[in-house]
Amino acid sequence: MALQRFWEKLSDVTGYYYDLELIESGQSRYQSFEVGISPLYGRMFRLDGCAMTSEADEFIYHENLIHIPALAHPEPRRALIIGGGDGGSAEELLKYPSIEAIDLVELDETVIELAKKYFQAIHRGALDHPKVSVRIEDGLQFVAEAAQSGRRDYDLIVLDLTDPVGPAEALYQEPFFQQCALLLGENGLLSLHIGSPDHFPERIKTLVARLRRVFRYVYPHFHYIPLYGALWGIAAASNGTDCAVMTPERIDERITTRGITDLRYLDGENYRARGILPRYVRDLIA
């Protein structure tokens, strides 16, 4: 099958393209999807015209989304993933021997089906792991009901979502962050991606400000993600755990003692370095 060229916008005035051999496309109840093979990235997954993940570089996104907060936590046992239907976040969490249960709440069952069909290299069986409970339901409603019940036993909440537009927009608002905070244990952390400081500066500024109104500690960290074509921001937030105090030596020691293997991006030095922000980014979120 011939390669097709796909253009993707980074902002109203910037964008980039990549070539794909399309192998499946369609429309679920909630969004359009495309699965293709890239000469550079291997199998790729797109939703509503935006690149979500690829075999070649998913580790950059998933390792930092998960391990920045999880390594700072004293002993993560229970986790909640909102979104994350490709299974990459669950796969990273399962590297922790202390993890007992993961609730994965995905709105669109088609994402789960496509991940199981095409993206074994990303989830590595995590979507069928006995510690992972996959729930096809609205994450907004799940969190609201859990918060009302008085539950407060999650050590990690991971918002592995599409961009904050359309169906996902409400999950980036301050009331939702407040409900997530209610579900976290004493040392619990929230982790989410916040976009590009170069192409979405106002989005970064707004999201960090919202997080700071809810959480005592907010730790933005930035990574170049090839598939997204930009420097990309992720933030860890908590009322009991400060990622900024973690030294490279302490991170390396926890990686070793917890028996976490198969990390391709993150170590102690990189953990600390990615949280040291360029001056223009510090000014943006000051």
PDB file of N, CA and C in Angstrom, residues 39 138 165 171 185 262 286:
ATOM      1  N   PRO A  39       7.451   4.881   8.179  1.00  0.00           N
ATOM      2  CA  PRO A  39       8.824   4.421   7.976  1.00  0.00           C
ATOM      3  C   PRO A  39       9.748   4.789   9.133  1.00  0.00           C
ATOM      4  N   ASP A 138     -17.272   6.980  31.331  1.00  0.00           N
ATOM      5  CA  ASP A 138     -16.851   8.383  31.321  1.00  0.00           C
ATOM      6  C   ASP A 138     -15.968   8.659  32.532  1.00  0.00           C
ATOM      7  N   VAL A 165      -9.491  19.777  24.388  1.00  0.00           N
ATOM      8  CA  VAL A 165     -10.571  20.288  23.541  1.00  0.00           C
ATOM      9  C   VAL A 165     -11.570  19.164  23.346  1.00  0.00           C
ATOM     10  N   LEU A 171     -11.958  17.632  31.614  1.00  0.00           N
ATOM     11  CA  LEU A 171     -11.021  16.928  32.479  1.00  0.00           C
ATOM     12  C   LEU A 171      -9.744  17.734  32.722  1.00  0.00           C
ATOM     13  N   GLY A 185      -4.419   9.587  48.223  1.00  0.00           N
ATOM     14  CA  GLY A 185      -3.950   9.390  49.582  1.00  0.00           C
ATOM     15  C   GLY A 185      -2.994  10.487  50.002  1.00  0.00           C
ATOM     16  N   ASP A 262      14.105  -1.950  32.039  1.00  0.00           N
ATOM     17  CA  ASP A 262      13.614  -1.614  30.699  1.00  0.00           C
ATOM     18  C   ASP A 262      13.229  -0.144  30.567  1.00  0.00           C
ATOM     19  N   ALA A 286       5.381  31.618  35.788  1.00  0.00           N
ATOM     20  CA  ALA A 286       5.671  32.248  37.085  1.00  0.00           C
ATOM     21  C   ALA A 286       4.388  32.721  37.749  1.00  0.00           C
TER      22      ALA A 286
END
